[in-house]
CSV table of C-alpha atoms in Angstrom, one decimal:
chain,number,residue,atom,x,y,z
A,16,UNK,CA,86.1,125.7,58.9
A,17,UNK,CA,88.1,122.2,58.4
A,18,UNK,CA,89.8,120.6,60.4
A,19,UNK,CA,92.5,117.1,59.5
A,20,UNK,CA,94.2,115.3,61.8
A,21,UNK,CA,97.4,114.4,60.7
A,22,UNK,CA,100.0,111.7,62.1
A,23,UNK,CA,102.7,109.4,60.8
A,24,UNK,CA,102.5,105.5,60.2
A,25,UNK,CA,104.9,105.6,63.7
A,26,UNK,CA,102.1,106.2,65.7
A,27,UNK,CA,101.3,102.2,65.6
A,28,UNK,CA,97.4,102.4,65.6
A,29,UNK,CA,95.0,99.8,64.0
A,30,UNK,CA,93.8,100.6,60.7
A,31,UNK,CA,90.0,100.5,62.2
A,32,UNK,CA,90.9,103.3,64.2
A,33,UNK,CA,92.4,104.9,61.8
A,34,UNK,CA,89.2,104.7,58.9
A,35,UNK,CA,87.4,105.1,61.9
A,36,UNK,CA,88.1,108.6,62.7
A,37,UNK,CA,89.2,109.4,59.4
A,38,UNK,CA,93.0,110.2,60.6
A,39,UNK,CA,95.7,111.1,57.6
A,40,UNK,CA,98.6,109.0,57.5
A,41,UNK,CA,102.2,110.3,56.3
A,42,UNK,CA,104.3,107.6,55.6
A,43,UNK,CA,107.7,106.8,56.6
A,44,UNK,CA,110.6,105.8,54.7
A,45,UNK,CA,112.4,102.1,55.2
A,46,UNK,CA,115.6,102.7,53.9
A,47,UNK,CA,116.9,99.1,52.5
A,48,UNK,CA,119.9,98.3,50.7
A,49,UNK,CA,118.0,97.6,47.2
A,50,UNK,CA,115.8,100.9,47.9
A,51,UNK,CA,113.2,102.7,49.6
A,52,UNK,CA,110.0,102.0,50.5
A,53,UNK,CA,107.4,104.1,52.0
A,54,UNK,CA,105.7,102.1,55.4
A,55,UNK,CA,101.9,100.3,54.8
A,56,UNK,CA,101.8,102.0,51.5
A,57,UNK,CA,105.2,99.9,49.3
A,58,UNK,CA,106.1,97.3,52.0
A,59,UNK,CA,103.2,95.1,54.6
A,60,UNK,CA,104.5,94.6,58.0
A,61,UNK,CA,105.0,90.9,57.3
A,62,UNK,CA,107.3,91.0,54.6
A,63,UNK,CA,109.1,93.9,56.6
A,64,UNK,CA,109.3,92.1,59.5
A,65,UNK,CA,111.0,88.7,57.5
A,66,UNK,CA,113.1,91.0,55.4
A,67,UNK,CA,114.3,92.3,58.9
A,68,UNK,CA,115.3,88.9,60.3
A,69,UNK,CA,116.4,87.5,57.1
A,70,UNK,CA,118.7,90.8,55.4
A,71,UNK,CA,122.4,91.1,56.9
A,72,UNK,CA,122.3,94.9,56.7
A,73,UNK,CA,119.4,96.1,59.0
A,74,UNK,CA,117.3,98.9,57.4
A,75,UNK,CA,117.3,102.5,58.2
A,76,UNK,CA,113.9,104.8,58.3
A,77,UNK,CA,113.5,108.4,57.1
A,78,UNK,CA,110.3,110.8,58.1
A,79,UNK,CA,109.0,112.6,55.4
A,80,UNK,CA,111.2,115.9,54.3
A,81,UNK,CA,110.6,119.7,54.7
A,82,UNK,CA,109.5,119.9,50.4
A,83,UNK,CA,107.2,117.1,50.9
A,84,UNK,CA,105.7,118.1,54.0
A,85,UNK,CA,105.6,121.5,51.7
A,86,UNK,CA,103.5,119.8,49.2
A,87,UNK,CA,101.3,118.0,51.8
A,88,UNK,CA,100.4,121.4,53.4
A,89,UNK,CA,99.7,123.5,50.4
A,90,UNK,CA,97.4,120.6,48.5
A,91,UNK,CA,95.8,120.0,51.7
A,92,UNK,CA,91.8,121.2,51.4
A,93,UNK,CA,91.6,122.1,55.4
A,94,UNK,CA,91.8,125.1,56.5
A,95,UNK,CA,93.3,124.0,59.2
A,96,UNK,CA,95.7,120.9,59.9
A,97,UNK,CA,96.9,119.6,63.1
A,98,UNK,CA,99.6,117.3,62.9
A,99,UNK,CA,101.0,115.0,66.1
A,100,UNK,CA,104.7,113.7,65.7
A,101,UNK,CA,106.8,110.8,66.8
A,102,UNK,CA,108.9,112.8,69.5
A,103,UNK,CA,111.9,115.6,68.2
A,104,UNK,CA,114.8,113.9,69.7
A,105,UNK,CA,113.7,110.1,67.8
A,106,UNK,CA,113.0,111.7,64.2
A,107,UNK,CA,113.4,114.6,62.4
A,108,UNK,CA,109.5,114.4,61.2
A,109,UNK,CA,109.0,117.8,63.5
A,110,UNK,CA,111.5,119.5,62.7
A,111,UNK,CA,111.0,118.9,59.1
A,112,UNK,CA,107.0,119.8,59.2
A,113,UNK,CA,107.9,122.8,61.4
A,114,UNK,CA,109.8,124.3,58.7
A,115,UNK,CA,107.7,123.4,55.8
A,116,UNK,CA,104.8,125.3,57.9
A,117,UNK,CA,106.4,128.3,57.8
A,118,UNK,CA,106.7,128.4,54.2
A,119,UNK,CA,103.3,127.4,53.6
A,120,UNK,CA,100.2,130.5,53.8
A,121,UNK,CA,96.6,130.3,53.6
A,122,UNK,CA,96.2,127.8,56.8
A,123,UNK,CA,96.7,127.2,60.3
A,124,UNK,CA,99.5,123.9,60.6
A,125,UNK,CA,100.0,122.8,64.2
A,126,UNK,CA,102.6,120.9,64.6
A,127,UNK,CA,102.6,119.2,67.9
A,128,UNK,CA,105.8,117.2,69.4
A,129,UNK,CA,104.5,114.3,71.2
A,130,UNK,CA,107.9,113.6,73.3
A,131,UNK,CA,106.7,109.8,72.4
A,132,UNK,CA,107.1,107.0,70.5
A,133,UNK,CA,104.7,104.3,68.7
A,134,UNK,CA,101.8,103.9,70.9
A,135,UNK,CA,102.4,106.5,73.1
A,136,UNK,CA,102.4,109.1,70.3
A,137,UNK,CA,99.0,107.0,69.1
A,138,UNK,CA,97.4,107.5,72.5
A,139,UNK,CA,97.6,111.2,71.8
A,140,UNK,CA,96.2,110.8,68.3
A,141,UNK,CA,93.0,109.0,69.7
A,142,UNK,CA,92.6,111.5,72.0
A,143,UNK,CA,92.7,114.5,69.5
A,144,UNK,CA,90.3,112.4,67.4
A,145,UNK,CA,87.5,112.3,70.3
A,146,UNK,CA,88.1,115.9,71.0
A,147,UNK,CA,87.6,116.5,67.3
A,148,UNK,CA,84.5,114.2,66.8
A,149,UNK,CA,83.0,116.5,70.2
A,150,UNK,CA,83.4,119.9,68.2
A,151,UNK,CA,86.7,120.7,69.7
A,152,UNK,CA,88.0,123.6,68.1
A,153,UNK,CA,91.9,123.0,66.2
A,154,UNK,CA,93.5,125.6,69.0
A,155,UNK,CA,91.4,123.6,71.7
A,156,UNK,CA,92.9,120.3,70.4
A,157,UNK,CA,96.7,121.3,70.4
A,158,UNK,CA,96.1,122.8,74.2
A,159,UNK,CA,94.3,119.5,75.3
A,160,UNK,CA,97.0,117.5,73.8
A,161,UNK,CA,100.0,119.9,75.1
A,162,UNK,CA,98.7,118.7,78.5
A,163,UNK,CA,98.7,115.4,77.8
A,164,UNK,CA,102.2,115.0,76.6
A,165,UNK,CA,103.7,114.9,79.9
A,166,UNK,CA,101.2,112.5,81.3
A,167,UNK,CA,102.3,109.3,79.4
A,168,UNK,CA,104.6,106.5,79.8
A,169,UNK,CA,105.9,104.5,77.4
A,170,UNK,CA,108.2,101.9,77.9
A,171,UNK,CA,109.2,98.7,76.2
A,172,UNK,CA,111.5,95.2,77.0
A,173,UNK,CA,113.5,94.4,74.2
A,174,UNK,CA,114.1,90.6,73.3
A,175,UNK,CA,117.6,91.2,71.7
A,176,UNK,CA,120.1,93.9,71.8
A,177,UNK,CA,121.4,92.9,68.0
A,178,UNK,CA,119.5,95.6,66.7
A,179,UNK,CA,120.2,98.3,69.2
A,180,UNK,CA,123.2,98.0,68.4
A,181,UNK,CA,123.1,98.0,65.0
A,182,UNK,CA,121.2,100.6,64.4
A,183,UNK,CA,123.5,103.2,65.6
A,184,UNK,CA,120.5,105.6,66.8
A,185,UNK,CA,120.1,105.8,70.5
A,186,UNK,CA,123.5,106.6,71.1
A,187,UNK,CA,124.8,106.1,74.5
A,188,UNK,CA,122.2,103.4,75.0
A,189,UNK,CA,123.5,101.8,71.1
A,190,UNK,CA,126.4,102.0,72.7
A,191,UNK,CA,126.5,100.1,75.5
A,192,UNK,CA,124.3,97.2,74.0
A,193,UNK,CA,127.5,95.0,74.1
A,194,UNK,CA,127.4,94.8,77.8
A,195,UNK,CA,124.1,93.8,77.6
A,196,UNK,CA,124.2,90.2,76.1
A,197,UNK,CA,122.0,87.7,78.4
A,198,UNK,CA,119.9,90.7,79.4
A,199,UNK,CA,116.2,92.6,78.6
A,200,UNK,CA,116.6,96.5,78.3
A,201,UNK,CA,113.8,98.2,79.1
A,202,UNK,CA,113.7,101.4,77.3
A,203,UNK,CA,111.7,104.4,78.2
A,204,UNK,CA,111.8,108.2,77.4
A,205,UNK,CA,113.1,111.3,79.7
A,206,UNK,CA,111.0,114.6,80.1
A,207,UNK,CA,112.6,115.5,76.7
A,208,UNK,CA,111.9,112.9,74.8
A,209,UNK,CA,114.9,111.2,74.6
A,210,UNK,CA,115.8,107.5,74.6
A,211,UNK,CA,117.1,106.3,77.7
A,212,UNK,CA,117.3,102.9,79.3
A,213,UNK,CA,115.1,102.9,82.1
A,214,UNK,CA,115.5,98.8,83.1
A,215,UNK,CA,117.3,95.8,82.9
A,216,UNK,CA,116.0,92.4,83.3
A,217,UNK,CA,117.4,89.1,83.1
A,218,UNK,CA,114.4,87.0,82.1
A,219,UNK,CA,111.7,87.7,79.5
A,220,UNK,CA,109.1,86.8,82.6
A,221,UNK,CA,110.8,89.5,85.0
A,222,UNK,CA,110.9,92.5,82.0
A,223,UNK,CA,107.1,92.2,82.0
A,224,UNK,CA,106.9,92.3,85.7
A,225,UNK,CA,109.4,95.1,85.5
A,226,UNK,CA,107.0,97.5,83.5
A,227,UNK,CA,103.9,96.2,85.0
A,228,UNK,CA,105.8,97.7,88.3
A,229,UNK,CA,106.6,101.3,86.3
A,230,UNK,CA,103.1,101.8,85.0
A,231,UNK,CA,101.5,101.3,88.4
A,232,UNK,CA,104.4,103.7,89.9
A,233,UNK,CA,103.5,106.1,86.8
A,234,UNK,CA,99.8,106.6,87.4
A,235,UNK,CA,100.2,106.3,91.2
A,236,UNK,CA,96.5,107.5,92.4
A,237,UNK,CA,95.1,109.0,89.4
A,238,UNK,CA,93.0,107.8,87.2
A,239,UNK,CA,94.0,105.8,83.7
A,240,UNK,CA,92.7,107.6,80.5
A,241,UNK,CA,94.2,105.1,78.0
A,242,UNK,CA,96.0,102.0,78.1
A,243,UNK,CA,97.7,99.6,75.4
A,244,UNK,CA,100.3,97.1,74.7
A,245,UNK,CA,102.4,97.3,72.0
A,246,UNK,CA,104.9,94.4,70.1
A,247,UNK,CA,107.3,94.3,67.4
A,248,UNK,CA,106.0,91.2,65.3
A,249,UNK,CA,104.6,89.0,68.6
A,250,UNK,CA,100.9,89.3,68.7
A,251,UNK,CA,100.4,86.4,70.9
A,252,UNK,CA,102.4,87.2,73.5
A,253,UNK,CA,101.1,90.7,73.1
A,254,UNK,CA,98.1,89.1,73.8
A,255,UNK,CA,98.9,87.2,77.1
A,256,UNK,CA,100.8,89.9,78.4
A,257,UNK,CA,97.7,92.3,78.2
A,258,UNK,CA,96.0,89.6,80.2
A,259,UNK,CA,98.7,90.1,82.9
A,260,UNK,CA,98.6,93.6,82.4
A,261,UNK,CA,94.8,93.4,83.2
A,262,UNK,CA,95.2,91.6,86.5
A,263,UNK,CA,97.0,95.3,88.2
A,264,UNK,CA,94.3,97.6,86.3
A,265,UNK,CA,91.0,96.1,85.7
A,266,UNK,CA,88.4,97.5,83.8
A,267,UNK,CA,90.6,99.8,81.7
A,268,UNK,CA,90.1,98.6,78.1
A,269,UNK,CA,93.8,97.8,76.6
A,270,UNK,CA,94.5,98.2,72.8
A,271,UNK,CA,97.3,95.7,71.0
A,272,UNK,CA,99.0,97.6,68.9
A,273,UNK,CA,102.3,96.1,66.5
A,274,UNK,CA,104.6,99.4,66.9
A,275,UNK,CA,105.7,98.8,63.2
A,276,UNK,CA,109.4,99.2,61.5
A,277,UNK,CA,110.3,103.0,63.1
A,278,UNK,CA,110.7,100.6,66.5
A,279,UNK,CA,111.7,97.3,64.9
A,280,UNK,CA,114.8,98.7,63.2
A,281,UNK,CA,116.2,100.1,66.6
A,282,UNK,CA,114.8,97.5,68.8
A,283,UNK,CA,114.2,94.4,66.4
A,284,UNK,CA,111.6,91.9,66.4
A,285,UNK,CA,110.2,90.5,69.7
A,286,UNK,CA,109.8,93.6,71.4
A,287,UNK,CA,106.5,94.1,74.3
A,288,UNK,CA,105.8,97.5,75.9
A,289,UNK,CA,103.1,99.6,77.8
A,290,UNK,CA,101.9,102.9,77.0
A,291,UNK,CA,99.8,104.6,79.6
A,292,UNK,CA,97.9,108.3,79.6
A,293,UNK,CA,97.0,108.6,83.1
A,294,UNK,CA,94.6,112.0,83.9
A,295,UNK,CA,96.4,115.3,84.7
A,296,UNK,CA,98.6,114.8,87.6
């Protein structure tokens, strides 16, 4: 029996991790005004990212659809396929893969709804990996990871509301990015899944502090599985802000992840966030 881990380019990990534990990437679509083109595979992040500042229509991204996912499925050699998505209420990628699997015989598709975004869907994906690579059967995977979903945070400070706004996806919170000029929106997710805005700062410095504060609240006494920082086009200040994020949790090893175009065309360039998997609470 086979077994392929499955996840979307949203999931914002490394490409070392990726070849690593030889994870399957689906592609999203960035939807720009001269055309489409599929994430990593037609477009790199850099000339995303300065088509983003530079284009005065900001681009739009599209999961895969039901008939591809269709295709993927039956061509696929595993017998079975376990596939972790960028949370239900954010993307359609589920929904779509859940209805492809039921058209599609012969294997076992798992279809797990991470309730996340970017890293915090990536956390997840690591974490089935490991299981995987310790002979972790597919149905002992999908439990594992079932009871992981609710024991993540992800939230991230964004550097400018243009694109919130713009992007006319998070809906209330899209909506009230006019009253937010001079101010950092921290964004996080509810027990559904869904976007909501879970701070407001009125420096850079105190956005930072603001989800240092959350994380700690988050994991409270338990103990820290995973840990990473993840950016929209900033490395470097990724980079110092993982050193502050060290000082409150030493010893836990923090991955810098760039959360890629599904977050930069909401939340625009400049964006830092934490994504946490604390142990069962």
């Amino acid at each position: 029996m086979t077994t392929a881990l499955v996840t979307a380019s949203t999931s914002s990990l490394p490409m070392e991790l990726i070849q690593r534990y030889g994870i399957e990437l689906i592609p999203f679509t960035i939807q720009f005004v001269d055309g489409n083109l599929r994430e990593s595979e037609d477009v790199s992040l850099d000339e995303f990212y300065r088509r983003l500042v530079h284009e005065d229509v900001i681009p739009t991204t599209a999961p895969s659809s039901a008939g591809q996912f269709i295709n993927y499925f039956r061509q696929h050699p595993a017998d079975d396929i376990i596939v972790i998505h960028v949370g239900s209420m954010l993307s359609q990628s589920y929904a779509n893969a859940m209805q492809a699997a039921s058209r599609v015989q012969g294997r076992m598709i798992y279809n797990i709804d991470s309730r996340q975004f970017a890293l915090g869907t990536g956390l997840l994906v690591l974490e089935a990996a490991e299981a995987m690579a310790s002979g972790a059967s597919a149905a002992a995977v999908v439990s594992q990871i079932e009871h992981q979903i609710p024991n993540i945070l992800t939230v991230a400070s964004l550097e400018t509301v243009r694109y919130l706004r713009l992007s006319g996806r998070l809906g209330r919170i899209g909506a009230m990015a006019a009253s937010l000029l001079g101010i950092y929106p921290i964004l996080g997710l509810d027990r559904k899944g869904q976007a909501e805005m879970v701070g407001r700062a009125r420096s850079r410095a105190d956005s930072l502090t603001m989800m240092i504060q959350q994380a700690k609240e988050f994991v409270g006494s338990a103990k820290i599985r995973r840990m990473g920082i993840l950016h929209t086009n900033v490395q470097a200040e990724a980079e110092a802000f993982a050193k502050q994020v060290a000082e409150h949790f030493p010893g836990i090893p923090l991955l810098i992840s760039d959360a890629g175009p599904v977050l930069a065309v909401h939340g625009g360039p400049g964006a830092l966030g934490i994504s946490v998997l604390r142990e069962e609470a």
